[in-house]
Amino acid sequence: MHRIAIYGKGGIGKSVIATALTAHYAQQGQSVLHVGCDPKGDSAPRLLEGGGTMETVLDMLSRNPNTASAQGVLHTGRHGIVCCEAGGPEPGLGCGGRGVAKTLEFLDEMEVISDGDQDVVVFDVLGDVVCGGFAAPLRRGFAEQILIVVSEEPMALFAANNISKAVKTYSRNGVFLGGFIANLKSEGADRDLINRFAEALSTRVLAFIPRDPEVQLAERRRLTIVESAPESPAAKAIMALAEDIVGADAEAAPLPTPLSDEEFFEFIKE
Ligand code: ADP
Ligand code: MG
């Protein structure tokens, strides 16, 4: 069983990549559970037939915690993917991270995630702030392999540095850093900077995904890029990445060596 969490800054491309990985594994005949852990709540719905919306764990728990059931929040998407979305608090009220923690507690209680039931579990997690809530997939040992989506932009790397700190903290739970996924913002992006940054953190860049107009066309069709345009450069990069992820050796992954904030800003200086 592969338990993967995709972390990264908001808007970096986590859901594009996480849903494409899920769709790819499912198309290969694997049973996949996809858990959206971003208060934005727009990850798992991308895997439903025709798009659409779904009842989130927080919606269900806030309606009536006593009647909450696993069936109420597990939805079947395309290719038999089982989807679930944490959901978010009312804007201006409550805490997004707390919703993620609550969701994982609920899935745990309902024994939703278990060997034999799924071949692959994919968590799509917001990583701007790695507070207790957003760290829940690491803390409770839900996810094992952590992948961080970055771009060439300094603040995307800053978020990756912070996420690496959390991965290091929770490594005692068997969590390991699989590497970075570079989702490039521009054609001429400085790939060397991303490679050097990965090296500084004792990790590696698993894939460079190019900026690809097919990604947005796929979104408009309410499909993932691997379904909508499997021959496109972005889809090919994601499918190769999918193989690398399942082939990863947890034992061989070094502990991340995140930088202090001071070291980070020194690093990104020209
Ligand atoms: P996140 O889940 O990290 O918040 P999303 O996956 O929703 O971010 O992506 C944010 C936006 O960036 C989307 O609207 C998507 O179309 C666009 N995007 C992401 N990756 C690419 C890419 N490789 N090429 C073109 N557009 C992309
Ligand atoms: Mg997202």
Short mmCIF file of N, CA and C in Angstrom, two decimals, residues 28-155:
data_model
loop_
_atom_site.label_atom_id
_atom_site.label_comp_id
_atom_site.label_asym_id
_atom_site.label_seq_id
_atom_site.Cartn_x
_atom_site.Cartn_y
_atom_site.Cartn_z
N GLN A 28 -4.71 2.45 -14.20
CA GLN A 28 -3.87 1.25 -14.27
C GLN A 28 -4.51 0.07 -13.54
N GLY A 29 -5.68 0.30 -12.96
CA GLY A 29 -6.40 -0.79 -12.29
C GLY A 29 -6.16 -0.88 -10.80
N GLN A 30 -5.49 0.12 -10.22
CA GLN A 30 -5.27 0.09 -8.77
C GLN A 30 -6.47 0.71 -8.06
N SER A 31 -6.71 0.27 -6.82
CA SER A 31 -7.80 0.90 -6.06
C SER A 31 -7.20 2.08 -5.30
N VAL A 32 -7.82 3.22 -5.50
CA VAL A 32 -7.25 4.46 -4.96
C VAL A 32 -8.26 5.22 -4.11
N LEU A 33 -7.77 5.72 -2.97
CA LEU A 33 -8.55 6.64 -2.13
C LEU A 33 -7.88 8.00 -2.24
N HIS A 34 -8.66 9.02 -2.56
CA HIS A 34 -8.12 10.38 -2.72
C HIS A 34 -8.75 11.28 -1.65
N VAL A 35 -7.90 11.88 -0.80
CA VAL A 35 -8.42 12.70 0.30
C VAL A 35 -7.96 14.15 0.11
N GLY A 36 -8.89 15.04 -0.15
CA GLY A 36 -8.58 16.47 -0.30
C GLY A 36 -8.51 17.12 1.07
N CYS A 37 -7.37 17.73 1.41
CA CYS A 37 -7.18 18.35 2.73
C CYS A 37 -6.80 19.81 2.57
N ASP A 38 -7.62 20.55 1.85
CA ASP A 38 -7.40 21.99 1.67
C ASP A 38 -8.77 22.61 1.89
N PRO A 39 -8.86 23.61 2.79
CA PRO A 39 -10.17 24.21 3.06
C PRO A 39 -10.88 24.67 1.78
N LYS A 40 -10.11 24.88 0.73
CA LYS A 40 -10.69 25.27 -0.57
C LYS A 40 -11.65 24.18 -1.07
N GLY A 41 -11.37 22.95 -0.72
CA GLY A 41 -12.30 21.84 -1.01
C GLY A 41 -12.47 21.53 -2.49
N ASP A 42 -11.47 21.80 -3.31
CA ASP A 42 -11.67 21.63 -4.76
C ASP A 42 -10.81 20.52 -5.36
N SER A 43 -10.38 19.58 -4.52
CA SER A 43 -9.52 18.53 -5.07
C SER A 43 -10.34 17.32 -5.52
N ALA A 44 -10.93 16.61 -4.57
CA ALA A 44 -11.68 15.39 -4.91
C ALA A 44 -12.82 15.62 -5.90
N PRO A 45 -13.55 16.77 -5.84
CA PRO A 45 -14.63 16.96 -6.83
C PRO A 45 -14.14 16.86 -8.28
N ARG A 46 -12.84 17.13 -8.51
CA ARG A 46 -12.31 17.03 -9.88
C ARG A 46 -12.31 15.59 -10.39
N LEU A 47 -12.53 14.63 -9.48
CA LEU A 47 -12.48 13.23 -9.88
C LEU A 47 -13.87 12.64 -10.06
N LEU A 48 -14.90 13.45 -9.79
CA LEU A 48 -16.28 12.96 -9.97
C LEU A 48 -16.67 13.02 -11.43
N GLU A 49 -17.52 12.11 -11.82
CA GLU A 49 -18.05 12.10 -13.19
C GLU A 49 -18.70 13.46 -13.47
N GLY A 50 -18.21 14.14 -14.49
CA GLY A 50 -18.80 15.43 -14.85
C GLY A 50 -18.46 16.56 -13.89
N GLY A 51 -17.51 16.35 -12.99
CA GLY A 51 -17.16 17.39 -12.01
C GLY A 51 -18.16 17.43 -10.89
N GLY A 52 -18.64 18.62 -10.54
CA GLY A 52 -19.68 18.70 -9.51
C GLY A 52 -19.12 18.93 -8.13
N THR A 53 -20.00 18.84 -7.15
CA THR A 53 -19.60 19.11 -5.77
C THR A 53 -19.88 17.87 -4.93
N MET A 54 -19.33 17.84 -3.74
CA MET A 54 -19.59 16.68 -2.88
C MET A 54 -19.73 17.13 -1.43
N GLU A 55 -20.44 16.34 -0.66
CA GLU A 55 -20.55 16.64 0.76
C GLU A 55 -19.18 16.39 1.41
N THR A 56 -18.71 17.38 2.18
CA THR A 56 -17.40 17.23 2.81
C THR A 56 -17.57 16.64 4.22
N VAL A 57 -16.45 16.22 4.79
CA VAL A 57 -16.50 15.64 6.15
C VAL A 57 -16.99 16.71 7.13
N LEU A 58 -16.48 17.94 7.00
CA LEU A 58 -16.91 19.00 7.93
C LEU A 58 -18.39 19.31 7.78
N ASP A 59 -18.89 19.33 6.53
CA ASP A 59 -20.33 19.57 6.31
C ASP A 59 -21.13 18.53 7.09
N MET A 60 -20.73 17.28 6.92
CA MET A 60 -21.50 16.19 7.52
C MET A 60 -21.41 16.24 9.04
N LEU A 61 -20.21 16.48 9.57
CA LEU A 61 -20.06 16.51 11.02
C LEU A 61 -20.80 17.70 11.62
N SER A 62 -20.85 18.81 10.88
CA SER A 62 -21.53 19.96 11.48
C SER A 62 -23.05 19.82 11.37
N ARG A 63 -23.53 19.03 10.42
CA ARG A 63 -24.99 18.78 10.35
C ARG A 63 -25.44 17.96 11.54
N ASN A 64 -24.81 16.80 11.71
CA ASN A 64 -25.15 15.96 12.85
C ASN A 64 -24.04 14.92 13.07
N PRO A 65 -23.19 15.17 14.05
CA PRO A 65 -22.06 14.26 14.27
C PRO A 65 -22.51 12.84 14.63
N ASN A 66 -23.73 12.73 15.17
CA ASN A 66 -24.18 11.41 15.63
C ASN A 66 -24.58 10.47 14.49
N THR A 67 -24.99 11.07 13.38
CA THR A 67 -25.41 10.21 12.26
C THR A 67 -24.33 10.12 11.18
N ALA A 68 -23.17 10.73 11.47
CA ALA A 68 -22.10 10.73 10.46
C ALA A 68 -21.61 9.31 10.18
N SER A 69 -21.45 9.01 8.90
CA SER A 69 -20.98 7.67 8.54
C SER A 69 -19.94 7.78 7.43
N ALA A 70 -19.14 6.75 7.29
CA ALA A 70 -18.13 6.75 6.24
C ALA A 70 -18.79 6.85 4.87
N GLN A 71 -19.89 6.13 4.68
CA GLN A 71 -20.58 6.15 3.38
C GLN A 71 -21.01 7.57 3.00
N GLY A 72 -21.32 8.38 4.02
CA GLY A 72 -21.78 9.74 3.77
C GLY A 72 -20.72 10.62 3.15
N VAL A 73 -19.45 10.32 3.38
CA VAL A 73 -18.39 11.19 2.86
C VAL A 73 -17.49 10.54 1.82
N LEU A 74 -17.70 9.25 1.59
CA LEU A 74 -16.89 8.59 0.55
C LEU A 74 -17.72 8.55 -0.73
N HIS A 75 -17.21 9.17 -1.76
CA HIS A 75 -17.93 9.27 -3.02
C HIS A 75 -17.15 8.50 -4.08
N THR A 76 -17.85 7.88 -5.00
CA THR A 76 -17.14 7.13 -6.04
C THR A 76 -17.01 7.99 -7.29
N GLY A 77 -15.79 8.17 -7.70
CA GLY A 77 -15.51 9.00 -8.88
C GLY A 77 -15.22 8.14 -10.10
N ARG A 78 -14.64 8.76 -11.10
CA ARG A 78 -14.29 8.04 -12.33
C ARG A 78 -13.30 6.92 -12.03
N HIS A 79 -13.29 5.91 -12.84
CA HIS A 79 -12.38 4.75 -12.72
C HIS A 79 -12.46 4.09 -11.34
N GLY A 80 -13.61 4.26 -10.65
CA GLY A 80 -13.79 3.62 -9.33
C GLY A 80 -13.00 4.27 -8.20
N ILE A 81 -12.50 5.49 -8.43
CA ILE A 81 -11.73 6.18 -7.37
C ILE A 81 -12.66 6.51 -6.21
N VAL A 82 -12.19 6.23 -4.99
CA VAL A 82 -12.97 6.62 -3.81
C VAL A 82 -12.44 7.99 -3.36
N CYS A 83 -13.35 8.96 -3.28
CA CYS A 83 -12.95 10.34 -3.01
C CYS A 83 -13.55 10.84 -1.71
N CYS A 84 -12.83 11.74 -1.08
CA CYS A 84 -13.29 12.31 0.17
C CYS A 84 -12.67 13.70 0.29
N GLU A 85 -13.44 14.65 0.80
CA GLU A 85 -12.93 16.02 0.90
C GLU A 85 -13.15 16.53 2.32
N ALA A 86 -12.10 17.06 2.96
CA ALA A 86 -12.21 17.54 4.34
C ALA A 86 -13.20 18.70 4.46
N GLY A 87 -13.07 19.65 3.54
CA GLY A 87 -13.94 20.82 3.62
C GLY A 87 -13.34 21.89 4.50
N GLY A 88 -14.00 23.04 4.54
CA GLY A 88 -13.45 24.16 5.30
C GLY A 88 -14.50 24.79 6.19
N PRO A 89 -14.04 25.63 7.12
CA PRO A 89 -15.00 26.32 7.99
C PRO A 89 -15.72 27.41 7.21
N GLU A 90 -16.79 27.95 7.80
CA GLU A 90 -17.46 29.13 7.23
C GLU A 90 -16.41 30.22 7.11
N PRO A 91 -16.34 30.92 5.98
CA PRO A 91 -15.36 32.00 5.88
C PRO A 91 -15.47 32.97 7.07
N GLY A 92 -14.35 33.24 7.69
CA GLY A 92 -14.33 34.15 8.82
C GLY A 92 -14.54 33.47 10.16
N LEU A 93 -14.93 32.21 10.13
CA LEU A 93 -15.17 31.47 11.38
C LEU A 93 -14.38 30.18 11.36
N GLY A 94 -13.88 29.80 12.48
CA GLY A 94 -13.21 28.49 12.59
C GLY A 94 -11.85 28.46 11.95
N CYS A 95 -11.27 27.28 11.93
CA CYS A 95 -9.87 27.14 11.51
C CYS A 95 -9.76 26.01 10.50
N GLY A 96 -9.12 26.31 9.37
CA GLY A 96 -9.00 25.33 8.29
C GLY A 96 -8.22 24.09 8.70
N GLY A 97 -7.14 24.33 9.42
CA GLY A 97 -6.28 23.21 9.83
C GLY A 97 -7.02 22.25 10.75
N ARG A 98 -7.84 22.83 11.61
CA ARG A 98 -8.61 22.01 12.55
C ARG A 98 -9.54 21.06 11.77
N GLY A 99 -10.07 21.55 10.65
CA GLY A 99 -10.95 20.73 9.83
C GLY A 99 -10.22 19.52 9.27
N VAL A 100 -8.97 19.72 8.91
CA VAL A 100 -8.18 18.61 8.37
C VAL A 100 -7.94 17.58 9.47
N ALA A 101 -7.58 18.08 10.66
CA ALA A 101 -7.33 17.16 11.79
C ALA A 101 -8.59 16.37 12.11
N LYS A 102 -9.74 17.07 12.15
CA LYS A 102 -11.01 16.41 12.46
C LYS A 102 -11.34 15.34 11.42
N THR A 103 -11.08 15.68 10.17
CA THR A 103 -11.37 14.75 9.08
C THR A 103 -10.55 13.48 9.23
N LEU A 104 -9.27 13.65 9.53
CA LEU A 104 -8.43 12.45 9.64
C LEU A 104 -8.82 11.62 10.86
N GLU A 105 -9.21 12.32 11.95
CA GLU A 105 -9.70 11.59 13.13
C GLU A 105 -10.92 10.76 12.74
N PHE A 106 -11.80 11.37 11.96
CA PHE A 106 -13.03 10.68 11.55
C PHE A 106 -12.71 9.46 10.66
N LEU A 107 -11.84 9.65 9.69
CA LEU A 107 -11.48 8.53 8.80
C LEU A 107 -10.84 7.40 9.59
N ASP A 108 -10.08 7.80 10.61
CA ASP A 108 -9.40 6.82 11.46
C ASP A 108 -10.44 6.02 12.26
N GLU A 109 -11.35 6.76 12.88
CA GLU A 109 -12.41 6.14 13.67
C GLU A 109 -13.23 5.16 12.85
N MET A 110 -13.50 5.55 11.60
CA MET A 110 -14.33 4.72 10.72
C MET A 110 -13.49 3.63 10.03
N GLU A 111 -12.21 3.61 10.35
CA GLU A 111 -11.28 2.63 9.77
C GLU A 111 -11.35 2.60 8.24
N VAL A 112 -11.39 3.80 7.68
CA VAL A 112 -11.50 3.92 6.23
C VAL A 112 -10.20 3.52 5.53
N ILE A 113 -9.07 3.91 6.14
CA ILE A 113 -7.79 3.63 5.49
C ILE A 113 -7.20 2.35 6.08
N SER A 114 -7.17 1.32 5.28
CA SER A 114 -6.55 0.10 5.79
C SER A 114 -5.95 -0.71 4.65
N ASP A 115 -4.85 -1.35 4.97
CA ASP A 115 -4.17 -2.22 4.01
C ASP A 115 -5.18 -3.17 3.40
N GLY A 116 -5.05 -3.54 2.19
CA GLY A 116 -6.01 -4.50 1.64
C GLY A 116 -7.22 -3.81 1.02
N ASP A 117 -7.62 -2.65 1.59
CA ASP A 117 -8.76 -1.92 1.00
C ASP A 117 -8.30 -1.03 -0.14
N GLN A 118 -7.10 -0.48 -0.02
CA GLN A 118 -6.59 0.42 -1.06
C GLN A 118 -5.18 0.03 -1.45
N ASP A 119 -4.86 0.22 -2.72
CA ASP A 119 -3.47 0.06 -3.16
C ASP A 119 -2.72 1.37 -2.95
N VAL A 120 -3.43 2.47 -3.19
CA VAL A 120 -2.81 3.79 -3.08
C VAL A 120 -3.77 4.74 -2.37
N VAL A 121 -3.22 5.54 -1.45
CA VAL A 121 -3.99 6.63 -0.83
C VAL A 121 -3.24 7.92 -1.13
N VAL A 122 -3.95 8.90 -1.67
CA VAL A 122 -3.33 10.19 -2.00
C VAL A 122 -3.99 11.28 -1.16
N PHE A 123 -3.19 12.01 -0.38
CA PHE A 123 -3.67 13.17 0.38
C PHE A 123 -3.18 14.43 -0.36
N ASP A 124 -4.07 15.37 -0.55
CA ASP A 124 -3.73 16.64 -1.21
C ASP A 124 -3.85 17.72 -0.14
N VAL A 125 -2.70 18.21 0.34
CA VAL A 125 -2.71 19.04 1.56
C VAL A 125 -2.10 20.43 1.36
N LEU A 126 -2.83 21.44 1.83
CA LEU A 126 -2.31 22.81 1.78
C LEU A 126 -1.11 22.93 2.71
N GLY A 127 -0.05 23.56 2.24
CA GLY A 127 1.16 23.63 3.08
C GLY A 127 1.72 25.01 3.28
N ASP A 128 0.87 26.06 3.17
CA ASP A 128 1.37 27.41 3.45
C ASP A 128 1.75 27.53 4.92
N VAL A 129 0.88 26.98 5.75
CA VAL A 129 1.15 26.95 7.19
C VAL A 129 1.10 25.49 7.57
N VAL A 130 2.13 25.00 8.22
CA VAL A 130 2.06 23.60 8.64
C VAL A 130 1.75 23.58 10.13
N CYS A 131 0.55 24.11 10.49
CA CYS A 131 0.11 24.08 11.88
C CYS A 131 -0.28 22.64 12.20
N GLY A 132 -0.64 22.40 13.46
CA GLY A 132 -1.01 21.05 13.87
C GLY A 132 -2.02 20.41 12.93
N GLY A 133 -3.00 21.20 12.48
CA GLY A 133 -4.05 20.64 11.62
C GLY A 133 -3.52 20.18 10.28
N PHE A 134 -2.81 21.06 9.60
CA PHE A 134 -2.31 20.69 8.27
C PHE A 134 -1.19 19.63 8.37
N ALA A 135 -0.62 19.49 9.57
CA ALA A 135 0.41 18.45 9.75
C ALA A 135 -0.23 17.12 10.11
N ALA A 136 -1.56 17.09 10.30
CA ALA A 136 -2.22 15.85 10.75
C ALA A 136 -1.89 14.64 9.86
N PRO A 137 -1.84 14.78 8.54
CA PRO A 137 -1.50 13.61 7.73
C PRO A 137 -0.10 13.06 8.05
N LEU A 138 0.78 13.91 8.60
CA LEU A 138 2.13 13.46 8.97
C LEU A 138 2.12 12.91 10.38
N ARG A 139 1.41 13.63 11.23
CA ARG A 139 1.49 13.37 12.66
C ARG A 139 0.96 12.00 13.02
N ARG A 140 -0.13 11.65 12.40
CA ARG A 140 -0.76 10.41 12.82
C ARG A 140 -0.31 9.22 11.99
N GLY A 141 0.69 9.45 11.18
CA GLY A 141 1.21 8.35 10.37
C GLY A 141 0.25 7.91 9.28
N PHE A 142 -0.63 8.79 8.83
CA PHE A 142 -1.55 8.45 7.73
C PHE A 142 -0.77 8.32 6.44
N ALA A 143 -0.04 9.40 6.13
CA ALA A 143 0.76 9.39 4.90
C ALA A 143 2.15 8.93 5.24
N GLU A 144 2.81 8.32 4.28
CA GLU A 144 4.16 7.84 4.53
C GLU A 144 5.16 8.63 3.68
N GLN A 145 4.86 8.72 2.39
CA GLN A 145 5.78 9.40 1.47
C GLN A 145 5.28 10.81 1.20
N ILE A 146 6.12 11.80 1.50
CA ILE A 146 5.71 13.20 1.34
C ILE A 146 6.39 13.78 0.11
N LEU A 147 5.59 14.40 -0.73
CA LEU A 147 6.11 15.05 -1.93
C LEU A 147 5.74 16.52 -1.84
N ILE A 148 6.66 17.38 -2.17
CA ILE A 148 6.39 18.81 -2.06
C ILE A 148 6.43 19.44 -3.45
N VAL A 149 5.32 20.08 -3.81
CA VAL A 149 5.26 20.77 -5.10
C VAL A 149 5.88 22.15 -4.93
N VAL A 150 6.83 22.45 -5.80
CA VAL A 150 7.49 23.76 -5.75
C VAL A 150 7.48 24.37 -7.16
N SER A 151 7.87 25.62 -7.23
CA SER A 151 8.12 26.24 -8.54
C SER A 151 9.44 26.98 -8.36
N GLU A 152 9.80 27.77 -9.37
CA GLU A 152 11.04 28.53 -9.26
C GLU A 152 10.85 29.77 -8.37
N GLU A 153 9.61 30.04 -7.92
CA GLU A 153 9.37 31.26 -7.14
C GLU A 153 9.86 31.12 -5.69
N PRO A 154 10.54 32.17 -5.20
CA PRO A 154 11.11 32.09 -3.85
C PRO A 154 10.13 31.65 -2.76
N MET A 155 8.89 32.18 -2.77
CA MET A 155 7.99 31.83 -1.68
C MET A 155 7.48 30.40 -1.76
#
